[in-house]
Amino acid sequence: MFKSFLRRFAVAALFTGLLAGVTAQAQMTVPFVKKNIYSDTANARMDISAAVKKAKAERKRVILDFGGNWCGDCQVLDYYMQDNVNAQLLAKHFVVVHVDIGRFDRNVDVAKQYKVPIEKGVPALAVLDSNGALLYSQANKEFENMRNMRSSDVTEFLNHWKSKS
């Protein structure tokens, strides 16, 4: 009887240890590195204008990334954009402009111009063609919950919107 108890106890302890390991691994799948991605001194309109000129010369598209340095999901999006596959797609097909929204009180007019409802959450993206025309604006919080997404979700987005050059 004592052996049976020990066996059940050992199995339960092993199962609990495995479950704790799986839970810890699931919680650590998205690394967080706090970076200064969004400049609070940048002129968003000038940066977008320069990006459109560059995109036109290089036959690329422009991605406007609206967010704030305080935003964990914005940090995760940036981390995923640095992934090797995504970094290559960005370099080949896009010019990226990071637009600082402050605490939802900066560049609000720019977000409205590009039909990006930042009040629904950030990060929020817009895609422009090489002439500056709006092709896509994130209206349904597609990337607002990046910590629960994968790098491959960003890859899929970039492949869908990449320039056809």
Short mmCIF file of N, CA and C in Angstrom, two decimals:
data_model
loop_
_atom_site.label_atom_id
_atom_site.label_comp_id
_atom_site.label_asym_id
_atom_site.label_seq_id
_atom_site.Cartn_x
_atom_site.Cartn_y
_atom_site.Cartn_z
N MET A 1 0.83 -1.19 0.00
CA MET A 1 0.00 0.00 0.00
C MET A 1 0.88 1.26 0.00
N PHE A 2 1.94 1.25 0.81
CA PHE A 2 2.84 2.39 0.86
C PHE A 2 3.53 2.60 -0.47
N LYS A 3 3.91 1.48 -1.16
CA LYS A 3 4.54 1.57 -2.49
C LYS A 3 3.58 2.20 -3.49
N SER A 4 2.34 1.81 -3.43
CA SER A 4 1.32 2.36 -4.33
C SER A 4 1.17 3.87 -4.10
N PHE A 5 1.17 4.28 -2.85
CA PHE A 5 1.08 5.70 -2.52
C PHE A 5 2.29 6.45 -3.07
N LEU A 6 3.49 5.89 -2.87
CA LEU A 6 4.70 6.53 -3.37
C LEU A 6 4.70 6.64 -4.89
N ARG A 7 4.23 5.59 -5.55
CA ARG A 7 4.17 5.59 -7.00
C ARG A 7 3.21 6.70 -7.48
N ARG A 8 2.03 6.79 -6.88
CA ARG A 8 1.06 7.82 -7.27
C ARG A 8 1.62 9.22 -6.97
N PHE A 9 2.30 9.35 -5.82
CA PHE A 9 2.89 10.63 -5.45
C PHE A 9 3.96 11.04 -6.46
N ALA A 10 4.80 10.09 -6.85
CA ALA A 10 5.86 10.37 -7.81
C ALA A 10 5.28 10.77 -9.17
N VAL A 11 4.25 10.07 -9.62
CA VAL A 11 3.60 10.39 -10.89
C VAL A 11 2.98 11.79 -10.82
N ALA A 12 2.31 12.09 -9.72
CA ALA A 12 1.67 13.40 -9.55
C ALA A 12 2.73 14.50 -9.53
N ALA A 13 3.84 14.26 -8.83
CA ALA A 13 4.92 15.25 -8.76
C ALA A 13 5.54 15.47 -10.14
N LEU A 14 5.75 14.40 -10.87
CA LEU A 14 6.31 14.50 -12.22
C LEU A 14 5.37 15.28 -13.13
N PHE A 15 4.09 14.97 -13.09
CA PHE A 15 3.10 15.66 -13.90
C PHE A 15 3.05 17.15 -13.55
N THR A 16 3.06 17.46 -12.26
CA THR A 16 3.04 18.86 -11.82
C THR A 16 4.28 19.60 -12.32
N GLY A 17 5.44 18.96 -12.24
CA GLY A 17 6.67 19.57 -12.73
C GLY A 17 6.63 19.82 -14.22
N LEU A 18 6.13 18.85 -14.97
CA LEU A 18 6.02 19.02 -16.42
C LEU A 18 5.06 20.14 -16.77
N LEU A 19 3.92 20.18 -16.07
CA LEU A 19 2.93 21.22 -16.32
C LEU A 19 3.50 22.60 -16.01
N ALA A 20 4.23 22.71 -14.92
CA ALA A 20 4.85 23.99 -14.56
C ALA A 20 5.86 24.42 -15.62
N GLY A 21 6.62 23.46 -16.15
CA GLY A 21 7.60 23.77 -17.20
C GLY A 21 6.93 24.25 -18.48
N VAL A 22 5.85 23.60 -18.87
CA VAL A 22 5.12 23.99 -20.07
C VAL A 22 4.52 25.37 -19.88
N THR A 23 3.95 25.64 -18.71
CA THR A 23 3.37 26.95 -18.44
C THR A 23 4.42 28.04 -18.49
N ALA A 24 5.57 27.78 -17.87
CA ALA A 24 6.65 28.76 -17.88
C ALA A 24 7.14 29.01 -19.29
N GLN A 25 7.25 27.94 -20.09
CA GLN A 25 7.71 28.10 -21.47
C GLN A 25 6.70 28.91 -22.27
N ALA A 26 5.41 28.67 -22.09
CA ALA A 26 4.38 29.41 -22.83
C ALA A 26 4.42 30.89 -22.48
N GLN A 27 4.72 31.20 -21.23
CA GLN A 27 4.77 32.59 -20.81
C GLN A 27 6.01 33.30 -21.33
N MET A 28 7.04 32.57 -21.70
CA MET A 28 8.29 33.19 -22.15
C MET A 28 8.43 33.18 -23.66
N THR A 29 7.40 32.86 -24.41
CA THR A 29 7.53 32.74 -25.85
C THR A 29 7.73 34.09 -26.53
N VAL A 30 7.23 35.18 -25.95
CA VAL A 30 7.37 36.49 -26.57
C VAL A 30 8.35 37.32 -25.74
N PRO A 31 9.56 37.51 -26.24
CA PRO A 31 10.52 38.32 -25.50
C PRO A 31 10.13 39.79 -25.54
N PHE A 32 10.51 40.51 -24.53
CA PHE A 32 10.21 41.93 -24.48
C PHE A 32 11.50 42.70 -24.27
N VAL A 33 11.80 43.56 -25.20
CA VAL A 33 12.97 44.42 -25.10
C VAL A 33 12.47 45.84 -25.29
N LYS A 34 12.66 46.68 -24.29
CA LYS A 34 12.18 48.06 -24.39
C LYS A 34 13.15 48.87 -25.22
N LYS A 35 12.67 49.33 -26.37
CA LYS A 35 13.48 50.14 -27.27
C LYS A 35 12.79 51.48 -27.48
N ASN A 36 13.58 52.45 -27.89
CA ASN A 36 13.03 53.75 -28.24
C ASN A 36 12.73 53.72 -29.74
N ILE A 37 11.54 53.27 -30.08
CA ILE A 37 11.14 53.09 -31.48
C ILE A 37 10.53 54.37 -32.05
N TYR A 38 9.71 55.03 -31.24
CA TYR A 38 8.92 56.18 -31.70
C TYR A 38 9.52 57.46 -31.11
N SER A 39 10.01 58.33 -31.98
CA SER A 39 10.63 59.58 -31.54
C SER A 39 9.56 60.62 -31.23
N ASP A 40 9.66 61.20 -30.04
CA ASP A 40 8.69 62.24 -29.67
C ASP A 40 9.09 63.61 -30.22
N THR A 41 10.24 63.69 -30.89
CA THR A 41 10.66 64.96 -31.49
C THR A 41 10.57 64.93 -33.02
N ALA A 42 10.22 63.80 -33.58
CA ALA A 42 10.14 63.69 -35.05
C ALA A 42 8.93 64.45 -35.59
N ASN A 43 9.04 64.89 -36.82
CA ASN A 43 7.92 65.52 -37.52
C ASN A 43 7.32 64.44 -38.43
N ALA A 44 6.21 63.88 -38.01
CA ALA A 44 5.62 62.75 -38.73
C ALA A 44 5.31 63.08 -40.18
N ARG A 45 4.76 64.26 -40.42
CA ARG A 45 4.40 64.62 -41.81
C ARG A 45 5.65 64.71 -42.69
N MET A 46 6.73 65.28 -42.17
CA MET A 46 7.97 65.36 -42.95
C MET A 46 8.56 63.97 -43.16
N ASP A 47 8.51 63.14 -42.13
CA ASP A 47 9.04 61.78 -42.25
C ASP A 47 8.25 60.97 -43.28
N ILE A 48 6.94 61.14 -43.30
CA ILE A 48 6.11 60.42 -44.26
C ILE A 48 6.39 60.92 -45.67
N SER A 49 6.53 62.22 -45.83
CA SER A 49 6.84 62.79 -47.15
C SER A 49 8.18 62.26 -47.67
N ALA A 50 9.18 62.23 -46.81
CA ALA A 50 10.50 61.71 -47.20
C ALA A 50 10.41 60.22 -47.54
N ALA A 51 9.61 59.48 -46.77
CA ALA A 51 9.45 58.03 -47.02
C ALA A 51 8.78 57.79 -48.36
N VAL A 52 7.79 58.61 -48.71
CA VAL A 52 7.09 58.45 -49.99
C VAL A 52 8.06 58.74 -51.14
N LYS A 53 8.88 59.76 -51.01
CA LYS A 53 9.88 60.07 -52.05
C LYS A 53 10.85 58.90 -52.22
N LYS A 54 11.31 58.37 -51.11
CA LYS A 54 12.23 57.25 -51.16
C LYS A 54 11.55 56.02 -51.76
N ALA A 55 10.31 55.76 -51.35
CA ALA A 55 9.56 54.61 -51.87
C ALA A 55 9.35 54.73 -53.37
N LYS A 56 9.06 55.92 -53.83
CA LYS A 56 8.86 56.13 -55.26
C LYS A 56 10.16 55.84 -56.03
N ALA A 57 11.27 56.35 -55.52
CA ALA A 57 12.57 56.14 -56.18
C ALA A 57 12.98 54.67 -56.17
N GLU A 58 12.61 53.95 -55.11
CA GLU A 58 13.04 52.56 -54.96
C GLU A 58 11.94 51.55 -55.31
N ARG A 59 10.80 52.07 -55.78
CA ARG A 59 9.67 51.21 -56.16
C ARG A 59 9.22 50.32 -55.01
N LYS A 60 8.99 50.96 -53.87
CA LYS A 60 8.56 50.27 -52.66
C LYS A 60 7.25 50.86 -52.17
N ARG A 61 6.74 50.27 -51.12
CA ARG A 61 5.57 50.80 -50.43
C ARG A 61 6.01 51.35 -49.07
N VAL A 62 5.12 52.11 -48.46
CA VAL A 62 5.41 52.73 -47.16
C VAL A 62 4.51 52.09 -46.11
N ILE A 63 5.10 51.73 -44.99
CA ILE A 63 4.33 51.27 -43.83
C ILE A 63 4.40 52.37 -42.78
N LEU A 64 3.24 52.83 -42.33
CA LEU A 64 3.17 53.76 -41.21
C LEU A 64 2.83 52.93 -39.98
N ASP A 65 3.70 52.99 -38.99
CA ASP A 65 3.55 52.24 -37.75
C ASP A 65 3.24 53.23 -36.64
N PHE A 66 1.97 53.30 -36.24
CA PHE A 66 1.54 54.21 -35.18
C PHE A 66 1.65 53.50 -33.84
N GLY A 67 2.33 54.14 -32.88
CA GLY A 67 2.46 53.52 -31.56
C GLY A 67 3.21 54.42 -30.60
N GLY A 68 3.55 53.85 -29.45
CA GLY A 68 4.28 54.57 -28.42
C GLY A 68 5.30 53.66 -27.76
N ASN A 69 6.37 54.24 -27.28
CA ASN A 69 7.42 53.45 -26.63
C ASN A 69 6.94 52.74 -25.37
N TRP A 70 5.89 53.23 -24.75
CA TRP A 70 5.33 52.64 -23.55
C TRP A 70 4.51 51.38 -23.85
N CYS A 71 4.21 51.15 -25.11
CA CYS A 71 3.29 50.08 -25.55
C CYS A 71 4.03 48.76 -25.73
N GLY A 72 3.72 47.79 -24.89
CA GLY A 72 4.36 46.48 -24.99
C GLY A 72 4.10 45.80 -26.32
N ASP A 73 2.88 45.90 -26.83
CA ASP A 73 2.56 45.28 -28.12
C ASP A 73 3.33 45.94 -29.26
N CYS A 74 3.60 47.23 -29.15
CA CYS A 74 4.41 47.93 -30.16
C CYS A 74 5.85 47.41 -30.12
N GLN A 75 6.34 47.14 -28.93
CA GLN A 75 7.68 46.59 -28.77
C GLN A 75 7.77 45.20 -29.40
N VAL A 76 6.72 44.39 -29.21
CA VAL A 76 6.70 43.04 -29.77
C VAL A 76 6.64 43.12 -31.30
N LEU A 77 5.83 44.02 -31.84
CA LEU A 77 5.77 44.19 -33.30
C LEU A 77 7.16 44.54 -33.84
N ASP A 78 7.84 45.46 -33.19
CA ASP A 78 9.18 45.82 -33.64
C ASP A 78 10.12 44.62 -33.57
N TYR A 79 10.03 43.85 -32.51
CA TYR A 79 10.85 42.64 -32.37
C TYR A 79 10.59 41.68 -33.53
N TYR A 80 9.31 41.48 -33.85
CA TYR A 80 8.97 40.59 -34.96
C TYR A 80 9.42 41.15 -36.30
N MET A 81 9.42 42.48 -36.43
CA MET A 81 9.90 43.09 -37.68
C MET A 81 11.40 42.87 -37.86
N GLN A 82 12.13 42.66 -36.76
CA GLN A 82 13.56 42.43 -36.83
C GLN A 82 13.90 40.97 -37.13
N ASP A 83 12.90 40.09 -37.07
CA ASP A 83 13.10 38.69 -37.42
C ASP A 83 13.69 38.63 -38.83
N ASN A 84 14.59 37.70 -39.08
CA ASN A 84 15.34 37.63 -40.33
C ASN A 84 14.44 37.70 -41.57
N VAL A 85 13.40 36.87 -41.62
CA VAL A 85 12.51 36.84 -42.79
C VAL A 85 11.81 38.18 -42.95
N ASN A 86 11.28 38.71 -41.86
CA ASN A 86 10.55 39.98 -41.93
C ASN A 86 11.48 41.15 -42.24
N ALA A 87 12.67 41.14 -41.69
CA ALA A 87 13.62 42.21 -41.96
C ALA A 87 13.98 42.24 -43.45
N GLN A 88 14.12 41.07 -44.06
CA GLN A 88 14.42 41.01 -45.49
C GLN A 88 13.24 41.52 -46.32
N LEU A 89 12.03 41.13 -45.95
CA LEU A 89 10.84 41.63 -46.66
C LEU A 89 10.73 43.14 -46.54
N LEU A 90 10.95 43.66 -45.35
CA LEU A 90 10.87 45.10 -45.15
C LEU A 90 11.92 45.82 -45.98
N ALA A 91 13.15 45.34 -45.95
CA ALA A 91 14.23 45.99 -46.70
C ALA A 91 13.97 45.99 -48.20
N LYS A 92 13.41 44.91 -48.70
CA LYS A 92 13.20 44.78 -50.14
C LYS A 92 11.96 45.51 -50.65
N HIS A 93 10.91 45.60 -49.83
CA HIS A 93 9.61 46.06 -50.34
C HIS A 93 9.02 47.29 -49.65
N PHE A 94 9.60 47.75 -48.54
CA PHE A 94 8.94 48.80 -47.77
C PHE A 94 9.92 49.85 -47.26
N VAL A 95 9.36 51.02 -47.01
CA VAL A 95 10.00 52.06 -46.23
C VAL A 95 9.10 52.22 -45.00
N VAL A 96 9.67 52.11 -43.82
CA VAL A 96 8.87 52.14 -42.59
C VAL A 96 9.03 53.49 -41.90
N VAL A 97 7.88 54.04 -41.47
CA VAL A 97 7.87 55.27 -40.68
C VAL A 97 7.18 54.96 -39.36
N HIS A 98 7.89 55.19 -38.26
CA HIS A 98 7.32 55.01 -36.93
C HIS A 98 6.73 56.35 -36.50
N VAL A 99 5.43 56.37 -36.24
CA VAL A 99 4.73 57.60 -35.88
C VAL A 99 4.34 57.53 -34.40
N ASP A 100 4.93 58.43 -33.62
CA ASP A 100 4.68 58.47 -32.18
C ASP A 100 3.30 59.07 -31.90
N ILE A 101 2.50 58.34 -31.14
CA ILE A 101 1.17 58.84 -30.79
C ILE A 101 1.13 59.38 -29.36
N GLY A 102 2.29 59.45 -28.71
CA GLY A 102 2.33 59.93 -27.33
C GLY A 102 1.43 59.07 -26.46
N ARG A 103 0.61 59.70 -25.68
CA ARG A 103 -0.41 58.99 -24.87
C ARG A 103 -1.77 59.23 -25.53
N PHE A 104 -1.82 58.93 -26.84
CA PHE A 104 -2.99 59.16 -27.68
C PHE A 104 -3.29 60.65 -27.81
N ASP A 105 -2.22 61.47 -27.73
CA ASP A 105 -2.39 62.92 -27.84
C ASP A 105 -1.40 63.55 -28.83
N ARG A 106 -0.66 62.73 -29.56
CA ARG A 106 0.31 63.24 -30.52
C ARG A 106 0.04 62.60 -31.88
N ASN A 107 0.13 63.38 -32.93
CA ASN A 107 -0.08 62.92 -34.31
C ASN A 107 -1.44 62.27 -34.53
N VAL A 108 -2.40 62.68 -33.74
CA VAL A 108 -3.78 62.16 -33.89
C VAL A 108 -4.33 62.55 -35.25
N ASP A 109 -4.02 63.77 -35.71
CA ASP A 109 -4.48 64.23 -37.02
C ASP A 109 -3.87 63.40 -38.15
N VAL A 110 -2.63 62.97 -37.98
CA VAL A 110 -1.98 62.13 -39.00
C VAL A 110 -2.67 60.77 -39.05
N ALA A 111 -2.96 60.22 -37.89
CA ALA A 111 -3.67 58.94 -37.84
C ALA A 111 -5.03 59.05 -38.52
N LYS A 112 -5.74 60.13 -38.26
CA LYS A 112 -7.06 60.33 -38.89
C LYS A 112 -6.92 60.47 -40.40
N GLN A 113 -5.89 61.19 -40.84
CA GLN A 113 -5.67 61.37 -42.28
C GLN A 113 -5.53 60.02 -42.98
N TYR A 114 -4.89 59.07 -42.32
CA TYR A 114 -4.66 57.76 -42.92
C TYR A 114 -5.67 56.71 -42.42
N LYS A 115 -6.76 57.20 -41.84
CA LYS A 115 -7.88 56.35 -41.41
C LYS A 115 -7.46 55.24 -40.44
N VAL A 116 -6.54 55.58 -39.54
CA VAL A 116 -6.08 54.64 -38.53
C VAL A 116 -6.69 55.03 -37.19
N PRO A 117 -7.63 54.24 -36.70
CA PRO A 117 -8.29 54.57 -35.42
C PRO A 117 -7.44 54.17 -34.22
N ILE A 118 -6.47 55.02 -33.87
CA ILE A 118 -5.55 54.68 -32.79
C ILE A 118 -6.27 54.53 -31.45
N GLU A 119 -7.45 55.12 -31.33
CA GLU A 119 -8.19 55.00 -30.08
C GLU A 119 -8.63 53.56 -29.82
N LYS A 120 -8.60 52.73 -30.85
CA LYS A 120 -8.93 51.30 -30.69
C LYS A 120 -7.73 50.51 -30.19
N GLY A 121 -6.54 51.12 -30.20
CA GLY A 121 -5.35 50.44 -29.71
C GLY A 121 -4.20 50.52 -30.70
N VAL A 122 -3.01 50.33 -30.17
CA VAL A 122 -1.80 50.33 -30.98
C VAL A 122 -0.98 49.11 -30.62
N PRO A 123 -0.09 48.66 -31.49
CA PRO A 123 0.30 49.32 -32.73
C PRO A 123 -0.81 49.25 -33.77
N ALA A 124 -0.79 50.22 -34.64
CA ALA A 124 -1.74 50.29 -35.74
C ALA A 124 -0.96 50.66 -37.00
N LEU A 125 -1.25 49.96 -38.08
CA LEU A 125 -0.48 50.15 -39.31
C LEU A 125 -1.33 50.68 -40.45
N ALA A 126 -0.66 51.38 -41.35
CA ALA A 126 -1.24 51.80 -42.63
C ALA A 126 -0.20 51.49 -43.70
N VAL A 127 -0.66 51.19 -44.89
CA VAL A 127 0.23 50.92 -46.02
C VAL A 127 -0.11 51.92 -47.13
N LEU A 128 0.93 52.56 -47.65
CA LEU A 128 0.78 53.52 -48.74
C LEU A 128 1.51 52.99 -49.96
N ASP A 129 1.01 53.36 -51.14
CA ASP A 129 1.76 53.00 -52.34
C ASP A 129 2.90 54.00 -52.52
N SER A 130 3.68 53.85 -53.56
CA SER A 130 4.86 54.69 -53.75
C SER A 130 4.52 56.13 -54.10
N ASN A 131 3.24 56.42 -54.32
CA ASN A 131 2.80 57.79 -54.56
C ASN A 131 2.17 58.40 -53.32
N GLY A 132 2.10 57.63 -52.24
CA GLY A 132 1.52 58.13 -51.00
C GLY A 132 0.04 57.86 -50.85
N ALA A 133 -0.55 57.14 -51.80
CA ALA A 133 -1.98 56.84 -51.70
C ALA A 133 -2.19 55.70 -50.70
N LEU A 134 -3.22 55.83 -49.91
CA LEU A 134 -3.53 54.83 -48.90
C LEU A 134 -4.05 53.55 -49.54
N LEU A 135 -3.40 52.44 -49.25
CA LEU A 135 -3.83 51.12 -49.72
C LEU A 135 -4.56 50.34 -48.64
N TYR A 136 -4.13 50.57 -47.40
CA TYR A 136 -4.67 49.80 -46.27
C TYR A 136 -4.52 50.60 -44.99
N SER A 137 -5.55 50.55 -44.18
CA SER A 137 -5.43 51.09 -42.82
C SER A 137 -6.05 50.08 -41.86
N GLN A 138 -5.37 49.88 -40.79
CA GLN A 138 -5.80 48.90 -39.80
C GLN A 138 -6.99 49.45 -39.03
N ALA A 139 -8.16 48.94 -39.34
CA ALA A 139 -9.37 49.46 -38.71
C ALA A 139 -9.90 48.56 -37.60
N ASN A 140 -9.45 47.33 -37.55
CA ASN A 140 -10.04 46.37 -36.61
C ASN A 140 -9.06 45.81 -35.59
N LYS A 141 -8.10 46.60 -35.17
CA LYS A 141 -7.14 46.21 -34.13
C LYS A 141 -6.37 44.94 -34.49
N GLU A 142 -6.02 44.78 -35.76
CA GLU A 142 -5.37 43.57 -36.22
C GLU A 142 -4.06 43.26 -35.48
N PHE A 143 -3.28 44.29 -35.13
CA PHE A 143 -2.00 44.06 -34.47
C PHE A 143 -1.98 44.58 -33.04
N GLU A 144 -3.10 45.01 -32.54
CA GLU A 144 -3.18 45.59 -31.21
C GLU A 144 -2.80 44.61 -30.11
N ASN A 145 -2.91 43.32 -30.37
CA ASN A 145 -2.60 42.30 -29.37
C ASN A 145 -1.42 41.45 -29.84
N MET A 146 -0.32 42.11 -30.19
CA MET A 146 0.85 41.43 -30.76
C MET A 146 1.43 40.36 -29.85
N ARG A 147 1.31 40.55 -28.55
CA ARG A 147 1.94 39.57 -27.63
C ARG A 147 1.32 38.19 -27.75
N ASN A 148 0.14 38.11 -28.35
CA ASN A 148 -0.52 36.82 -28.58
C ASN A 148 -0.43 36.38 -30.03
N MET A 149 0.41 37.05 -30.80
CA MET A 149 0.59 36.71 -32.21
C MET A 149 1.99 36.14 -32.41
N ARG A 150 2.27 35.76 -33.64
CA ARG A 150 3.57 35.17 -33.97
C ARG A 150 4.27 36.03 -35.03
N SER A 151 5.54 35.83 -35.16
CA SER A 151 6.31 36.52 -36.18
C SER A 151 5.76 36.19 -37.57
N SER A 152 5.27 34.98 -37.74
CA SER A 152 4.72 34.56 -39.03
C SER A 152 3.46 35.36 -39.40
N ASP A 153 2.74 35.90 -38.41
CA ASP A 153 1.58 36.75 -38.71
C ASP A 153 2.05 38.04 -39.38
N VAL A 154 3.17 38.57 -38.92
CA VAL A 154 3.76 39.76 -39.54
C VAL A 154 4.24 39.41 -40.94
N THR A 155 4.87 38.26 -41.09
CA THR A 155 5.34 37.81 -42.40
C THR A 155 4.19 37.73 -43.39
N GLU A 156 3.09 37.17 -42.97
CA GLU A 156 1.91 37.05 -43.83
C GLU A 156 1.41 38.43 -44.25
N PHE A 157 1.35 39.37 -43.32
CA PHE A 157 0.93 40.73 -43.63
C PHE A 157 1.87 41.37 -44.64
N LEU A 158 3.17 41.26 -44.40
CA LEU A 158 4.15 41.87 -45.30
C LEU A 158 4.08 41.25 -46.70
N ASN A 159 3.93 39.95 -46.78
CA ASN A 159 3.82 39.29 -48.09
C ASN A 159 2.57 39.75 -48.83
N HIS A 160 1.50 39.98 -48.10
CA HIS A 160 0.26 40.43 -48.74
C HIS A 160 0.40 41.84 -49.32
N TRP A 161 1.09 42.72 -48.58
CA TRP A 161 1.14 44.13 -48.96
C TRP A 161 2.45 44.55 -49.64
N LYS A 162 3.37 43.63 -49.86
CA LYS A 162 4.65 44.02 -50.45
C LYS A 162 4.47 44.58 -51.85
N SER A 163 5.44 45.40 -52.25
CA SER A 163 5.42 45.99 -53.59
C SER A 163 5.60 44.86 -54.61
N LYS A 164 5.11 45.07 -55.77
CA LYS A 164 5.16 44.06 -56.82
C LYS A 164 6.35 44.27 -57.75
N SER A 165 7.39 44.96 -57.26
CA SER A 165 8.54 45.27 -58.12
C SER A 165 9.40 44.07 -58.38
#
